[in-house]
Amino acid sequence: MTDISCFQPIGRTVEILEGKWTILILRDLFSGIKRFGEFRRSLAPISPKTLTDRLRLLEEQGIVTRTVYSEVPLHVEYKLTERGQRLRPIFEAMTTWALAEDAISQSEQ
Amino acid sequence: MTDISCFQPIGRTVEILEGKWTILILRDLFSGIKRFGEFRRSLAPISPKTLTDRLRLLEEQGIVTRTVYSEVPLHVEYKLTERGQRLRPIFEAMTTWALAEDAISQSEQ
């Protein structure tokens, strides 16, 4: 029986979330399917190379699927897998923390 | 009223957690007060410079306190602040995800 309170297994989650931009890329994907250009606008000034690298890693880790539509102009869509969707409670906890800290710092002013 | 479902406020949490090692440093602090040398052993091969930088940033962000004990030999202890302790649900969610993914991948074998 693994003791959850010591947070030892967290290393596997860190492998997914670490790296600048990754959490923000995933945040965008929780609101639905995204195209490459949508990420670039949302995450400016991210470079195309960094964005490509991060998305490719998330694909390799089974968090994101990439679908190419061979229309003119060609476009590519990114979507969370079921495994990626299961990260949702982490994002809820991160958002709750940010909102609570805002409320605390406002009440202290 | 902020819509939690879009996870927009998450940027403030990312400022705290991003950077290689930061999540693992915080994981160690959730099990109690730590000395510099304890982090170095737990997080090997982290460099002393990186560890110092990360701890200093966490101190500036109000997540960690640093106490110097002027005994011989001099030692320094690090501890989570209340603000840092409030990150706990994020760490619980990250641990739960890692354990659940392990269980799923084992059941698929």
Coordinates of N, CA, C and O in Angstrom, one line a residue, chain A:
Chain A
M1 N 0.9 -1.2 0.0 CA 0.0 0.0 0.0 C 0.9 1.2 0.0 O 1.7 1.4 0.9
T2 N 0.8 2.1 -1.0 CA 1.6 3.3 -1.1 C 1.0 4.3 -0.2 O -0.2 4.6 -0.1
D3 N 1.9 5.0 0.6 CA 1.5 6.1 1.4 C 1.4 7.4 0.6 O 2.4 7.9 0.2
I4 N 0.2 7.8 0.4 CA 0.0 9.0 -0.5 C 0.6 10.3 0.2 O 1.1 11.2 -0.5
S5 N 0.7 10.3 1.6 CA 1.0 11.5 2.2 C 2.5 11.9 2.0 O 2.8 13.1 2.2
C6 N 3.3 11.0 1.6 CA 4.7 11.4 1.4 C 5.0 11.9 0.0 O 6.0 12.4 -0.3
F7 N 4.0 11.8 -0.9 CA 4.0 12.3 -2.3 C 5.2 11.7 -3.1 O 5.6 12.4 -4.0
Q8 N 5.7 10.5 -2.7 CA 6.8 10.0 -3.4 C 6.5 9.8 -4.9 O 7.4 10.0 -5.8
P9 N 5.3 9.3 -5.3 CA 5.1 8.9 -6.7 C 5.0 10.1 -7.6 O 4.9 10.0 -8.8
I10 N 5.1 11.3 -7.1 CA 4.9 12.6 -7.8 C 5.9 12.8 -9.0 O 5.6 13.5 -9.9
G11 N 7.0 12.1 -8.9 CA 8.0 12.2 -10.0 C 7.5 11.9 -11.3 O 7.8 12.6 -12.3
R12 N 6.6 11.0 -11.4 CA 6.0 10.6 -12.7 C 5.1 11.8 -13.2 O 5.0 12.0 -14.4
T13 N 4.4 12.5 -12.3 CA 3.6 13.6 -12.8 C 4.5 14.8 -13.2 O 4.2 15.5 -14.1
V14 N 5.6 14.9 -12.4 CA 6.6 16.0 -12.8 C 7.1 15.8 -14.2 O 7.3 16.8 -14.9
E15 N 7.4 14.6 -14.6 CA 7.9 14.3 -15.9 C 6.9 14.9 -17.0 O 7.3 15.3 -18.0
I16 N 5.6 14.9 -16.7 CA 4.6 15.4 -17.6 C 4.6 16.9 -17.6 O 4.6 17.6 -18.6
L17 N 4.5 17.5 -16.4 CA 4.2 18.9 -16.2 C 5.4 19.8 -16.3 O 5.3 21.0 -16.5
E18 N 6.6 19.3 -16.1 CA 7.8 20.2 -16.0 C 8.1 20.7 -17.4 O 7.8 20.2 -18.4
G19 N 8.9 21.8 -17.4 CA 9.2 22.4 -18.7 C 8.4 23.7 -18.8 O 7.1 23.6 -18.7
K20 N 9.0 24.8 -19.1 CA 8.3 26.0 -19.3 C 7.2 25.8 -20.3 O 7.5 25.2 -21.3
W21 N 6.0 26.4 -20.1 CA 4.9 26.4 -21.0 C 4.0 25.2 -20.9 O 2.8 25.2 -21.4
T22 N 4.5 24.0 -20.5 CA 3.7 22.8 -20.5 C 2.3 23.0 -19.8 O 1.3 22.6 -20.3
I23 N 2.4 23.5 -18.6 CA 1.1 23.6 -17.8 C 0.2 24.6 -18.6 O -1.0 24.3 -18.6
L24 N 0.7 25.6 -19.2 CA -0.2 26.6 -19.9 C -0.7 26.0 -21.2 O -1.9 26.2 -21.5
I25 N 0.1 25.1 -21.9 CA -0.5 24.4 -23.0 C -1.6 23.5 -22.6 O -2.7 23.5 -23.3
L26 N -1.4 22.8 -21.5 CA -2.5 21.9 -21.1 C -3.7 22.7 -20.6 O -4.9 22.3 -20.9
R27 N -3.5 23.8 -19.9 CA -4.6 24.6 -19.5 C -5.5 25.0 -20.8 O -6.7 24.9 -20.7
D28 N -4.8 25.4 -21.9 CA -5.6 25.7 -23.1 C -6.3 24.5 -23.6 O -7.5 24.7 -24.1
L29 N -5.8 23.4 -23.5 CA -6.4 22.1 -24.1 C -7.6 21.7 -23.2 O -8.5 21.1 -23.7
F30 N -7.7 22.1 -21.9 CA -8.8 21.8 -21.1 C -10.1 22.5 -21.6 O -11.2 22.1 -21.3
S31 N -9.9 23.6 -22.3 CA -11.1 24.3 -22.9 C -11.4 23.8 -24.3 O -12.4 24.3 -24.9
G32 N -10.8 22.8 -24.8 CA -11.2 22.1 -26.0 C -10.0 22.0 -27.0 O -8.9 22.3 -26.7
I33 N -10.4 21.4 -28.2 CA -9.4 21.2 -29.2 C -8.8 22.5 -29.6 O -9.4 23.5 -29.7
K34 N -7.5 22.4 -29.9 CA -6.7 23.7 -30.3 C -5.9 23.4 -31.5 O -5.4 22.4 -31.7
R35 N -5.8 24.5 -32.3 CA -4.9 24.5 -33.5 C -3.5 25.1 -33.0 O -3.5 25.9 -32.1
F36 N -2.5 24.8 -33.8 CA -1.2 25.3 -33.5 C -1.2 26.8 -33.4 O -0.6 27.4 -32.4
G37 N -1.8 27.5 -34.3 CA -1.9 29.0 -34.3 C -2.6 29.5 -33.1 O -2.2 30.6 -32.6
E38 N -3.6 28.8 -32.6 CA -4.3 29.3 -31.4 C -3.4 29.3 -30.2 O -3.4 30.2 -29.3
F39 N -2.5 28.2 -30.1 CA -1.6 28.2 -29.0 C -0.6 29.3 -29.1 O -0.3 30.0 -28.1
R40 N -0.1 29.6 -30.3 CA 0.9 30.7 -30.5 C 0.3 32.0 -30.1 O 1.0 32.8 -29.4
R41 N -1.0 32.2 -30.4 CA -1.6 33.5 -29.9 C -1.8 33.6 -28.4 O -1.4 34.5 -27.8
S42 N -2.3 32.5 -27.9 CA -2.6 32.4 -26.5 C -1.3 32.5 -25.6 O -1.3 33.1 -24.5
L43 N -0.2 31.9 -26.1 CA 1.0 31.8 -25.3 C 2.1 32.7 -25.8 O 3.3 32.5 -25.4
A44 N 1.8 33.7 -26.6 CA 2.8 34.6 -27.0 C 3.6 35.1 -25.8 O 3.0 35.4 -24.8
P45 N 4.9 35.2 -25.9 CA 5.8 35.1 -27.1 C 6.5 33.7 -27.2 O 7.6 33.6 -27.6
I46 N 5.8 32.6 -27.0 CA 6.4 31.3 -27.2 C 6.9 31.1 -28.6 O 6.2 31.6 -29.6
S47 N 8.0 30.5 -28.8 CA 8.6 30.3 -30.1 C 7.9 29.0 -30.8 O 7.6 28.1 -30.0
P48 N 7.8 29.0 -32.1 CA 7.2 27.8 -32.8 C 8.0 26.6 -32.4 O 7.4 25.5 -32.2
K49 N 9.3 26.7 -32.3 CA 10.1 25.5 -32.0 C 9.8 25.0 -30.6 O 9.6 23.7 -30.4
T50 N 9.7 25.8 -29.6 CA 9.4 25.4 -28.3 C 8.0 24.7 -28.2 O 7.8 23.7 -27.6
L51 N 7.1 25.4 -28.9 CA 5.7 24.9 -28.9 C 5.7 23.5 -29.5 O 5.0 22.6 -29.0
T52 N 6.4 23.4 -30.7 CA 6.4 22.0 -31.4 C 7.0 21.0 -30.4 O 6.5 19.9 -30.3
D53 N 8.1 21.3 -29.8 CA 8.8 20.4 -28.9 C 7.9 19.9 -27.8 O 7.8 18.8 -27.4
R54 N 7.3 20.9 -27.1 CA 6.4 20.6 -26.0 C 5.2 19.7 -26.4 O 4.9 18.7 -25.7
L55 N 4.6 20.1 -27.5 CA 3.5 19.3 -28.0 C 3.9 17.9 -28.4 O 3.2 16.9 -28.1
R56 N 5.1 17.8 -29.0 CA 5.6 16.4 -29.4 C 5.8 15.6 -28.2 O 5.5 14.4 -28.1
L57 N 6.4 16.2 -27.1 CA 6.7 15.4 -25.9 C 5.4 15.0 -25.3 O 5.2 13.8 -24.8
L58 N 4.4 15.9 -25.2 CA 3.1 15.5 -24.6 C 2.4 14.4 -25.4 O 1.7 13.5 -24.9
E59 N 2.6 14.4 -26.8 CA 2.1 13.3 -27.6 C 2.8 12.0 -27.3 O 2.1 10.9 -27.1
E60 N 4.1 12.0 -27.1 CA 4.9 10.8 -26.8 C 4.5 10.3 -25.4 O 4.5 9.1 -25.2
Q61 N 4.1 11.2 -24.5 CA 3.7 10.7 -23.2 C 2.3 10.3 -23.1 O 1.8 10.0 -22.0
G62 N 1.6 10.3 -24.2 CA 0.2 9.9 -24.2 C -0.8 10.8 -23.6 O -1.9 10.5 -23.2
I63 N -0.4 12.1 -23.6 CA -1.3 13.1 -23.0 C -2.1 13.9 -24.0 O -3.2 14.4 -23.8
V64 N -1.6 14.0 -25.2 CA -2.2 14.8 -26.3 C -2.2 13.9 -27.6 O -1.3 13.1 -27.8
T65 N -3.2 14.1 -28.4 CA -3.2 13.5 -29.8 C -3.1 14.6 -30.8 O -3.7 15.7 -30.5
R66 N -2.5 14.3 -31.9 CA -2.3 15.3 -32.9 C -3.0 14.8 -34.2 O -2.7 13.6 -34.6
T67 N -3.9 15.5 -34.8 CA -4.6 15.1 -36.0 C -4.3 16.1 -37.1 O -4.5 17.3 -36.9
V68 N -3.8 15.6 -38.2 CA -3.5 16.4 -39.4 C -4.7 16.3 -40.4 O -5.1 15.2 -40.7
Y69 N -5.3 17.5 -40.7 CA -6.3 17.5 -41.7 C -5.7 18.0 -43.0 O -5.3 19.2 -43.1
S70 N -5.8 17.2 -44.1 CA -5.1 17.5 -45.3 C -6.0 18.3 -46.2 O -6.2 17.9 -47.4
E71 N -6.5 19.3 -45.7 CA -7.3 20.3 -46.5 C -6.3 21.4 -47.0 O -5.2 21.4 -46.5
V72 N -6.9 22.3 -47.7 CA -6.1 23.5 -48.1 C -6.7 24.7 -47.4 O -7.9 25.0 -47.7
P73 N -6.0 25.4 -46.6 CA -4.7 25.1 -46.1 C -4.7 24.0 -45.1 O -5.7 23.8 -44.4
L74 N -3.6 23.2 -45.1 CA -3.5 22.1 -44.2 C -3.5 22.6 -42.7 O -3.0 23.7 -42.4
H75 N -4.3 21.9 -41.9 CA -4.2 22.3 -40.5 C -4.1 21.1 -39.5 O -4.4 20.0 -39.9
V76 N -3.6 21.4 -38.4 CA -3.3 20.4 -37.4 C -4.1 20.7 -36.1 O -4.1 21.9 -35.7
E77 N -4.7 19.7 -35.5 CA -5.5 19.9 -34.3 C -4.9 19.1 -33.1 O -4.5 17.9 -33.4
Y78 N -4.9 19.7 -32.0 CA -4.4 19.0 -30.8 C -5.5 18.8 -29.8 O -6.4 19.7 -29.6
K79 N -5.5 17.7 -29.1 CA -6.6 17.3 -28.2 C -6.1 16.5 -27.0 O -5.1 15.7 -27.2
L80 N -6.7 16.6 -25.9 CA -6.2 15.8 -24.7 C -6.7 14.4 -24.9 O -7.9 14.2 -25.3
T81 N -5.9 13.4 -24.6 CA -6.3 12.0 -24.5 C -7.1 11.8 -23.2 O -7.2 12.7 -22.4
E82 N -7.6 10.6 -23.0 CA -8.3 10.3 -21.7 C -7.3 10.4 -20.6 O -7.6 11.0 -19.5
R83 N -6.0 10.0 -20.8 CA -5.0 10.1 -19.8 C -4.7 11.6 -19.5 O -4.5 11.9 -18.3
G84 N -4.7 12.4 -20.5 CA -4.6 13.8 -20.3 C -5.7 14.4 -19.5 O -5.6 15.2 -18.6
Q85 N -6.9 14.0 -19.9 CA -8.1 14.5 -19.2 C -8.1 14.2 -17.7 O -8.6 15.0 -16.9
R86 N -7.5 13.1 -17.4 CA -7.4 12.7 -15.9 C -6.5 13.6 -15.1 O -6.5 13.5 -13.9
L87 N -5.8 14.5 -15.8 CA -5.0 15.5 -15.1 C -5.8 16.7 -14.5 O -5.4 17.5 -13.7
R88 N -7.1 16.7 -14.9 CA -8.0 17.8 -14.5 C -8.0 18.2 -13.0 O -7.9 19.4 -12.7
P89 N -8.0 17.2 -12.1 CA -8.0 17.6 -10.7 C -6.8 18.4 -10.3 O -6.9 19.3 -9.4
I90 N -5.7 18.2 -10.9 CA -4.5 18.9 -10.6 C -4.7 20.4 -11.1 O -4.3 21.3 -10.3
F91 N -5.3 20.6 -12.2 CA -5.5 21.9 -12.7 C -6.6 22.7 -11.9 O -6.5 23.9 -11.6
E92 N -7.5 21.9 -11.4 CA -8.5 22.5 -10.5 C -7.9 23.0 -9.2 O -8.1 24.1 -8.7
A93 N -7.0 22.1 -8.7 CA -6.3 22.5 -7.4 C -5.4 23.7 -7.6 O -5.3 24.6 -6.8
M94 N -4.7 23.8 -8.8 CA -3.8 24.9 -9.0 C -4.6 26.2 -9.2 O -4.2 27.3 -8.7
T95 N -5.8 26.1 -9.8 CA -6.6 27.3 -10.0 C -7.2 27.7 -8.7 O -7.2 28.9 -8.3
T96 N -7.7 26.8 -7.9 CA -8.2 27.1 -6.6 C -7.2 27.8 -5.7 O -7.5 28.8 -5.0
W97 N -5.9 27.3 -5.7 CA -4.9 27.9 -5.0 C -4.7 29.4 -5.4 O -4.6 30.3 -4.5
A98 N -4.6 29.6 -6.7 CA -4.3 31.0 -7.2 C -5.5 31.9 -6.8 O -5.2 33.0 -6.3
L99 N -6.7 31.5 -6.9 CA -7.8 32.3 -6.5 C -7.9 32.6 -5.0 O -8.1 33.7 -4.5
A100 N -7.5 31.5 -4.2 CA -7.5 31.7 -2.7 C -6.4 32.7 -2.3 O -6.6 33.5 -1.4
E101 N -5.3 32.6 -3.0 CA -4.2 33.5 -2.6 C -4.5 35.0 -3.0 O -4.2 35.9 -2.2
D102 N -5.2 35.1 -4.1 CA -5.7 36.5 -4.5 C -6.6 37.0 -3.4 O -6.5 38.2 -3.0
A103 N -7.6 36.2 -2.9 CA -8.5 36.6 -1.9 C -7.8 37.0 -0.6 O -8.1 38.0 0.0
I104 N -6.8 36.2 -0.3 CA -6.1 36.4 1.0 C -5.3 37.7 0.9 O -5.3 38.6 1.8
S105 N -4.6 37.9 -0.3 CA -3.8 39.2 -0.4 C -4.7 40.4 -0.4 O -4.3 41.5 0.0
Q106 N -5.9 40.3 -1.0 CA -6.8 41.4 -1.0 C -7.3 41.8 0.4 O -7.4 42.9 0.8
S107 N -7.6 40.7 1.1 CA -8.1 40.9 2.5 C -7.1 41.5 3.4 O -7.4 42.1 4.4
E108 N -5.8 41.3 3.1 CA -4.7 41.9 3.9 C -4.4 43.3 3.6 O -3.6 43.9 4.3
Q109 N -4.9 43.8 2.5 CA -4.6 45.2 2.1 C -5.4 46.2 2.9 O -6.5 46.0 3.3

